[in-house]
Amino acid sequence: FIPPHFRERVQKNPNTKIATVDAVEIMFLAMSPKFKPWDNKLLRQAVAYAIDRDTIIATLLQGQATRLDGPIGPGQYGYNPNLKPKYQYDLAKAKKLVVDAGYPNGLDVELYTPVGRYTLDKQISEAMVPMLTQAGIRTKLQTPEWATLWANVQSGKVPFYYMGRGSVVHPSVAFAEQFETGGSPRIGYSNPKLDELLVLERQTFDAAKRKQVLSDAMSLITEEAPAHFLWRHQLLYGSAKNIDFKPRPNGRIFGEDIKVLR
């Protein structure tokens, strides 16, 4: 788990090298419709257009992340590169959506972020604050202790927060947990149409049909935007030059993946 700004240091050392893999942890902004103003879909969509993900990836993350244009990315089960809608950075559109949502003079919100839990989490959230504010969503950053933040997220008490969801190889469980009625209260989203799709996905054994149902569910989640999906970090591992190591996307390290070169 070497942070991006240390990559060059490890690579330039004559005795060490870097191995990389895209994580299966999805990073997102959650906007709980249980709380105002996040019960307004237009405002949630405004957030999606206001965040310049490419700039954050290119600068803070030094290219060591893969942008998400939906709930999951390449290599995760059910990934559809043609999923619609896709959110591109569009400040003018974000500003218009804020007005259309009923806030012609903008509004004030609080964004909660972990500190030190994820790669550059506080710095990334600090970068998102002026982006949101520029769109008319005047944002104040809150940085509680991780234990406090996590307990409040788990009990559904945090309206707007930055976080990750790990181990998403197959998205079925994560979707049921985060977005299905009666699942985890972390986001508190409820939509009967999505519930039907998630139940149908679990009951469908034909692979092609199952992926289509997943795609329909992901399109609905993306369009409704109870969460705005940002990126997957690249996992960076440092090793001695005489070690051959093939990292796993889930972040686990097993001896069978490590060989000593002669």
CSV table of C-alpha atoms in Angstrom, one decimal:
chain,number,residue,atom,x,y,z
A,1,PHE,CA,0.0,0.0,0.0
A,2,ILE,CA,2.6,2.5,-1.1
A,3,PRO,CA,1.0,5.9,-1.7
A,4,PRO,CA,1.4,7.4,-5.2
A,5,HIS,CA,3.9,10.1,-4.2
A,6,PHE,CA,6.3,7.4,-3.0
A,7,ARG,CA,6.2,5.3,-6.1
A,8,GLU,CA,9.1,7.0,-7.8
A,9,ARG,CA,11.3,6.7,-4.7
A,10,VAL,CA,10.8,2.9,-4.6
A,11,GLN,CA,11.3,2.5,-8.4
A,12,LYS,CA,14.5,4.5,-8.4
A,13,ASN,CA,16.1,2.4,-5.6
A,14,PRO,CA,18.5,0.0,-7.3
A,15,ASN,CA,17.3,-2.8,-4.9
A,16,THR,CA,13.5,-2.4,-5.1
A,17,LYS,CA,10.7,-2.4,-7.7
A,18,ILE,CA,7.0,-1.8,-7.9
A,19,ALA,CA,4.1,-4.1,-8.7
A,20,THR,CA,0.7,-2.7,-9.4
A,21,VAL,CA,-2.9,-3.9,-9.8
A,22,ASP,CA,-6.3,-2.1,-10.0
A,23,ALA,CA,-8.1,-2.5,-6.7
A,24,VAL,CA,-11.7,-3.9,-6.6
A,25,GLU,CA,-12.5,-1.3,-4.0
A,26,ILE,CA,-14.8,1.4,-5.4
A,27,MET,CA,-14.5,5.0,-4.1
A,28,PHE,CA,-17.6,7.1,-4.0
A,29,LEU,CA,-19.5,10.0,-2.7
A,30,ALA,CA,-22.6,9.0,-0.8
A,31,MET,CA,-25.6,11.3,-0.7
A,32,SER,CA,-28.3,9.9,1.5
A,33,PRO,CA,-31.9,10.7,0.2
A,34,LYS,CA,-33.1,10.3,3.8
A,35,PHE,CA,-31.8,13.8,4.5
A,36,LYS,CA,-32.5,17.1,2.8
A,37,PRO,CA,-31.2,18.4,0.4
A,38,TRP,CA,-30.1,15.0,-0.8
A,39,ASP,CA,-33.6,13.8,-1.3
A,40,ASN,CA,-33.4,15.9,-4.5
A,41,LYS,CA,-32.1,13.8,-7.5
A,42,LEU,CA,-31.2,16.9,-9.5
A,43,LEU,CA,-28.9,18.1,-6.7
A,44,ARG,CA,-27.2,14.6,-6.5
A,45,GLN,CA,-26.7,14.7,-10.2
A,46,ALA,CA,-25.2,18.2,-9.9
A,47,VAL,CA,-22.5,16.8,-7.6
A,48,ALA,CA,-21.7,14.2,-10.2
A,49,TYR,CA,-21.1,16.9,-12.9
A,50,ALA,CA,-19.2,19.2,-10.5
A,51,ILE,CA,-16.4,16.8,-9.6
A,52,ASP,CA,-13.4,16.9,-12.0
A,53,ARG,CA,-12.3,13.3,-11.4
A,54,ASP,CA,-9.7,13.3,-14.2
A,55,THR,CA,-7.9,16.3,-12.6
A,56,ILE,CA,-7.8,14.7,-9.2
A,57,ILE,CA,-6.5,11.4,-10.6
A,58,ALA,CA,-3.9,13.2,-12.7
A,59,THR,CA,-2.6,15.4,-9.9
A,60,LEU,CA,-3.2,14.2,-6.4
A,61,LEU,CA,-3.2,10.5,-7.3
A,62,GLN,CA,-0.5,11.0,-10.0
A,63,GLY,CA,-2.4,8.7,-12.4
A,64,GLN,CA,-2.5,5.8,-9.9
A,65,ALA,CA,-6.3,5.3,-10.2
A,66,THR,CA,-8.8,4.3,-12.8
A,67,ARG,CA,-11.9,6.5,-13.2
A,68,LEU,CA,-15.3,4.9,-12.7
A,69,ASP,CA,-18.1,5.7,-15.1
A,70,GLY,CA,-20.6,3.6,-13.2
A,71,PRO,CA,-20.7,1.5,-10.0
A,72,ILE,CA,-17.9,-0.9,-11.2
A,73,GLY,CA,-15.0,-1.0,-13.6
A,74,PRO,CA,-13.1,-3.4,-15.9
A,75,GLY,CA,-12.5,-6.9,-14.4
A,76,GLN,CA,-15.5,-6.8,-12.1
A,77,TYR,CA,-18.4,-9.1,-12.9
A,78,GLY,CA,-21.1,-7.5,-15.0
A,79,TYR,CA,-19.0,-4.5,-16.1
A,80,ASN,CA,-20.5,-2.8,-19.1
A,81,PRO,CA,-18.3,-0.2,-20.8
A,82,ASN,CA,-21.3,1.2,-22.6
A,83,LEU,CA,-23.4,1.9,-19.5
A,84,LYS,CA,-25.5,5.0,-19.6
A,85,PRO,CA,-25.6,7.6,-18.3
A,86,LYS,CA,-22.0,8.8,-18.0
A,87,TYR,CA,-21.1,11.8,-16.0
A,88,GLN,CA,-18.4,14.1,-17.4
A,89,TYR,CA,-17.1,17.1,-15.6
A,90,ASP,CA,-19.4,19.9,-16.7
A,91,LEU,CA,-19.4,22.9,-14.3
A,92,ALA,CA,-22.1,24.8,-16.3
A,93,LYS,CA,-24.4,21.8,-16.2
A,94,ALA,CA,-23.8,21.4,-12.5
A,95,LYS,CA,-24.7,25.0,-11.8
A,96,LYS,CA,-27.9,24.7,-13.8
A,97,LEU,CA,-28.9,21.5,-12.0
A,98,VAL,CA,-28.4,23.3,-8.6
A,99,VAL,CA,-30.8,26.1,-9.8
A,100,ASP,CA,-33.2,23.5,-11.3
A,101,ALA,CA,-33.2,21.7,-7.9
A,102,GLY,CA,-34.6,24.8,-6.3
A,103,TYR,CA,-31.5,26.6,-5.1
A,104,PRO,CA,-31.0,29.7,-7.3
A,105,ASN,CA,-28.7,31.2,-4.6
A,106,GLY,CA,-26.9,27.9,-3.9
A,107,LEU,CA,-26.9,26.0,-0.7
A,108,ASP,CA,-24.6,25.0,2.2
A,109,VAL,CA,-23.7,21.4,2.9
A,110,GLU,CA,-21.2,19.4,5.0
A,111,LEU,CA,-19.0,16.7,3.5
A,112,TYR,CA,-17.6,14.1,5.9
A,113,THR,CA,-14.3,12.4,5.1
A,114,PRO,CA,-12.0,9.8,6.7
A,115,VAL,CA,-8.5,10.8,7.5
A,116,GLY,CA,-5.8,8.2,6.8
A,117,ARG,CA,-8.2,5.4,6.1
A,118,TYR,CA,-7.9,5.6,2.3
A,119,THR,CA,-5.1,6.9,0.0
A,120,LEU,CA,-5.0,10.7,0.4
A,121,ASP,CA,-8.6,10.7,1.5
A,122,LYS,CA,-8.5,14.1,3.3
A,123,GLN,CA,-6.5,15.7,0.5
A,124,ILE,CA,-8.9,14.4,-2.1
A,125,SER,CA,-11.9,15.7,-0.1
A,126,GLU,CA,-10.2,19.0,0.3
A,127,ALA,CA,-9.8,19.2,-3.5
A,128,MET,CA,-13.5,18.4,-4.0
A,129,VAL,CA,-14.7,21.1,-1.7
A,130,PRO,CA,-13.9,24.1,-4.0
A,131,MET,CA,-15.3,22.1,-7.0
A,132,LEU,CA,-18.6,21.7,-5.3
A,133,THR,CA,-18.6,25.3,-4.0
A,134,GLN,CA,-17.9,26.6,-7.5
A,135,ALA,CA,-21.1,24.8,-8.7
A,136,GLY,CA,-23.1,26.5,-5.9
A,137,ILE,CA,-23.0,23.7,-3.4
A,138,ARG,CA,-21.1,25.6,-0.7
A,139,THR,CA,-19.3,22.8,1.1
A,140,LYS,CA,-17.7,22.6,4.6
A,141,LEU,CA,-15.4,19.7,5.2
A,142,GLN,CA,-15.8,17.6,8.4
A,143,THR,CA,-13.0,15.3,9.5
A,144,PRO,CA,-14.1,13.2,12.6
A,145,GLU,CA,-12.1,10.4,14.0
A,146,TRP,CA,-12.5,7.2,11.9
A,147,ALA,CA,-14.2,5.2,14.6
A,148,THR,CA,-16.8,7.9,15.1
A,149,LEU,CA,-17.4,8.4,11.4
A,150,TRP,CA,-17.7,4.7,10.6
A,151,ALA,CA,-20.1,4.1,13.5
A,152,ASN,CA,-22.3,7.0,12.2
A,153,VAL,CA,-22.1,5.8,8.6
A,154,GLN,CA,-23.1,2.3,9.6
A,155,SER,CA,-26.1,3.6,11.5
A,156,GLY,CA,-27.2,5.9,8.6
A,157,LYS,CA,-26.5,9.2,10.4
A,158,VAL,CA,-24.2,10.8,7.8
A,159,PRO,CA,-25.9,12.6,4.9
A,160,PHE,CA,-22.9,13.3,2.6
A,161,TYR,CA,-19.6,11.4,2.8
A,162,TYR,CA,-16.5,10.1,0.9
A,163,MET,CA,-15.7,6.5,1.3
A,164,GLY,CA,-14.8,3.2,-0.3
A,165,ARG,CA,-16.5,-0.2,-0.6
A,166,GLY,CA,-13.9,-3.0,-0.9
A,167,SER,CA,-13.9,-6.6,-2.3
A,168,VAL,CA,-16.4,-5.8,-5.1
A,169,VAL,CA,-15.5,-8.7,-7.4
A,170,HIS,CA,-19.1,-9.6,-8.0
A,171,PRO,CA,-21.3,-6.5,-7.3
A,172,SER,CA,-24.5,-8.3,-6.2
A,173,VAL,CA,-23.8,-8.2,-2.4
A,174,ALA,CA,-22.5,-4.7,-2.5
A,175,PHE,CA,-25.6,-3.4,-4.4
A,176,ALA,CA,-28.0,-5.2,-2.0
A,177,GLU,CA,-26.1,-3.8,1.0
A,178,GLN,CA,-25.9,-0.2,-0.2
A,179,PHE,CA,-29.0,0.4,-2.3
A,180,GLU,CA,-31.7,-2.3,-1.8
A,181,THR,CA,-34.6,-1.4,0.5
A,182,GLY,CA,-34.0,-3.0,3.9
A,183,GLY,CA,-30.3,-3.4,3.3
A,184,SER,CA,-27.6,-1.4,5.2
A,185,PRO,CA,-28.8,2.0,6.4
A,186,ARG,CA,-25.5,3.5,5.3
A,187,ILE,CA,-27.0,5.4,2.3
A,188,GLY,CA,-30.7,4.8,3.0
A,189,TYR,CA,-31.8,4.7,-0.6
A,190,SER,CA,-35.0,2.9,-1.5
A,191,ASN,CA,-36.5,2.3,-5.0
A,192,PRO,CA,-39.0,-0.5,-5.7
A,193,LYS,CA,-37.9,-0.7,-9.4
A,194,LEU,CA,-34.3,-1.3,-8.3
A,195,ASP,CA,-35.4,-3.8,-5.6
A,196,GLU,CA,-37.1,-5.8,-8.4
A,197,LEU,CA,-34.0,-5.8,-10.5
A,198,LEU,CA,-31.7,-6.9,-7.7
A,199,VAL,CA,-34.0,-9.7,-6.7
A,200,LEU,CA,-34.2,-10.8,-10.4
A,201,GLU,CA,-30.4,-10.7,-10.7
A,202,ARG,CA,-30.1,-13.1,-7.8
A,203,GLN,CA,-32.6,-15.5,-9.3
A,204,THR,CA,-31.1,-15.5,-12.8
A,205,PHE,CA,-28.7,-18.3,-13.6
A,206,ASP,CA,-28.2,-17.6,-17.3
A,207,ALA,CA,-25.0,-15.6,-17.4
A,208,ALA,CA,-25.9,-13.3,-20.3
A,209,LYS,CA,-29.3,-12.5,-18.8
A,210,ARG,CA,-27.9,-12.0,-15.4
A,211,LYS,CA,-25.4,-9.5,-16.7
A,212,GLN,CA,-28.1,-7.6,-18.5
A,213,VAL,CA,-30.2,-7.4,-15.3
A,214,LEU,CA,-27.1,-6.1,-13.5
A,215,SER,CA,-26.5,-3.6,-16.3
A,216,ASP,CA,-30.1,-2.3,-15.9
A,217,ALA,CA,-29.6,-2.0,-12.2
A,218,MET,CA,-26.4,-0.2,-12.6
A,219,SER,CA,-27.9,2.3,-15.1
A,220,LEU,CA,-30.7,3.0,-12.6
A,221,ILE,CA,-28.3,3.5,-9.7
A,222,THR,CA,-26.1,5.8,-11.8
A,223,GLU,CA,-29.0,7.9,-13.1
A,224,GLU,CA,-30.6,8.2,-9.6
A,225,ALA,CA,-27.1,9.0,-8.1
A,226,PRO,CA,-27.6,8.1,-4.4
A,227,ALA,CA,-23.8,7.7,-4.8
A,228,HIS,CA,-21.4,9.2,-7.3
A,229,PHE,CA,-18.8,6.7,-8.2
A,230,LEU,CA,-15.3,8.2,-8.6
A,231,TRP,CA,-12.4,5.7,-9.2
A,232,ARG,CA,-10.6,2.6,-8.2
A,233,HIS,CA,-7.1,3.1,-6.7
A,234,GLN,CA,-4.1,1.3,-8.1
A,235,LEU,CA,-2.6,-0.9,-5.4
A,236,LEU,CA,1.2,-0.3,-5.3
A,237,TYR,CA,3.5,-2.9,-3.8
A,238,GLY,CA,7.2,-2.6,-3.2
A,239,SER,CA,9.5,-5.6,-3.3
A,240,ALA,CA,13.1,-6.5,-3.6
A,241,LYS,CA,14.4,-6.8,-7.2
A,242,ASN,CA,14.8,-10.6,-6.8
A,243,ILE,CA,11.2,-11.1,-5.9
A,244,ASP,CA,8.5,-11.9,-8.5
A,245,PHE,CA,5.1,-10.9,-7.0
A,246,LYS,CA,1.7,-10.8,-8.8
A,247,PRO,CA,-0.6,-8.8,-6.6
A,248,ARG,CA,-4.3,-9.6,-6.3
A,249,PRO,CA,-7.0,-6.9,-6.8
A,250,ASN,CA,-8.6,-7.7,-3.4
A,251,GLY,CA,-5.4,-6.7,-1.6
A,252,ARG,CA,-4.6,-10.0,0.0
A,253,ILE,CA,-1.1,-11.4,-0.1
A,254,PHE,CA,-0.5,-15.2,-0.4
A,255,GLY,CA,2.8,-17.0,-0.5
A,256,GLU,CA,1.8,-18.8,-3.7
A,257,ASP,CA,1.9,-15.5,-5.5
A,258,ILE,CA,5.5,-14.8,-4.5
A,259,LYS,CA,8.6,-16.3,-6.1
A,260,VAL,CA,12.3,-15.7,-5.4
A,261,LEU,CA,14.2,-15.2,-8.7
A,262,ARG,CA,17.6,-16.7,-9.2
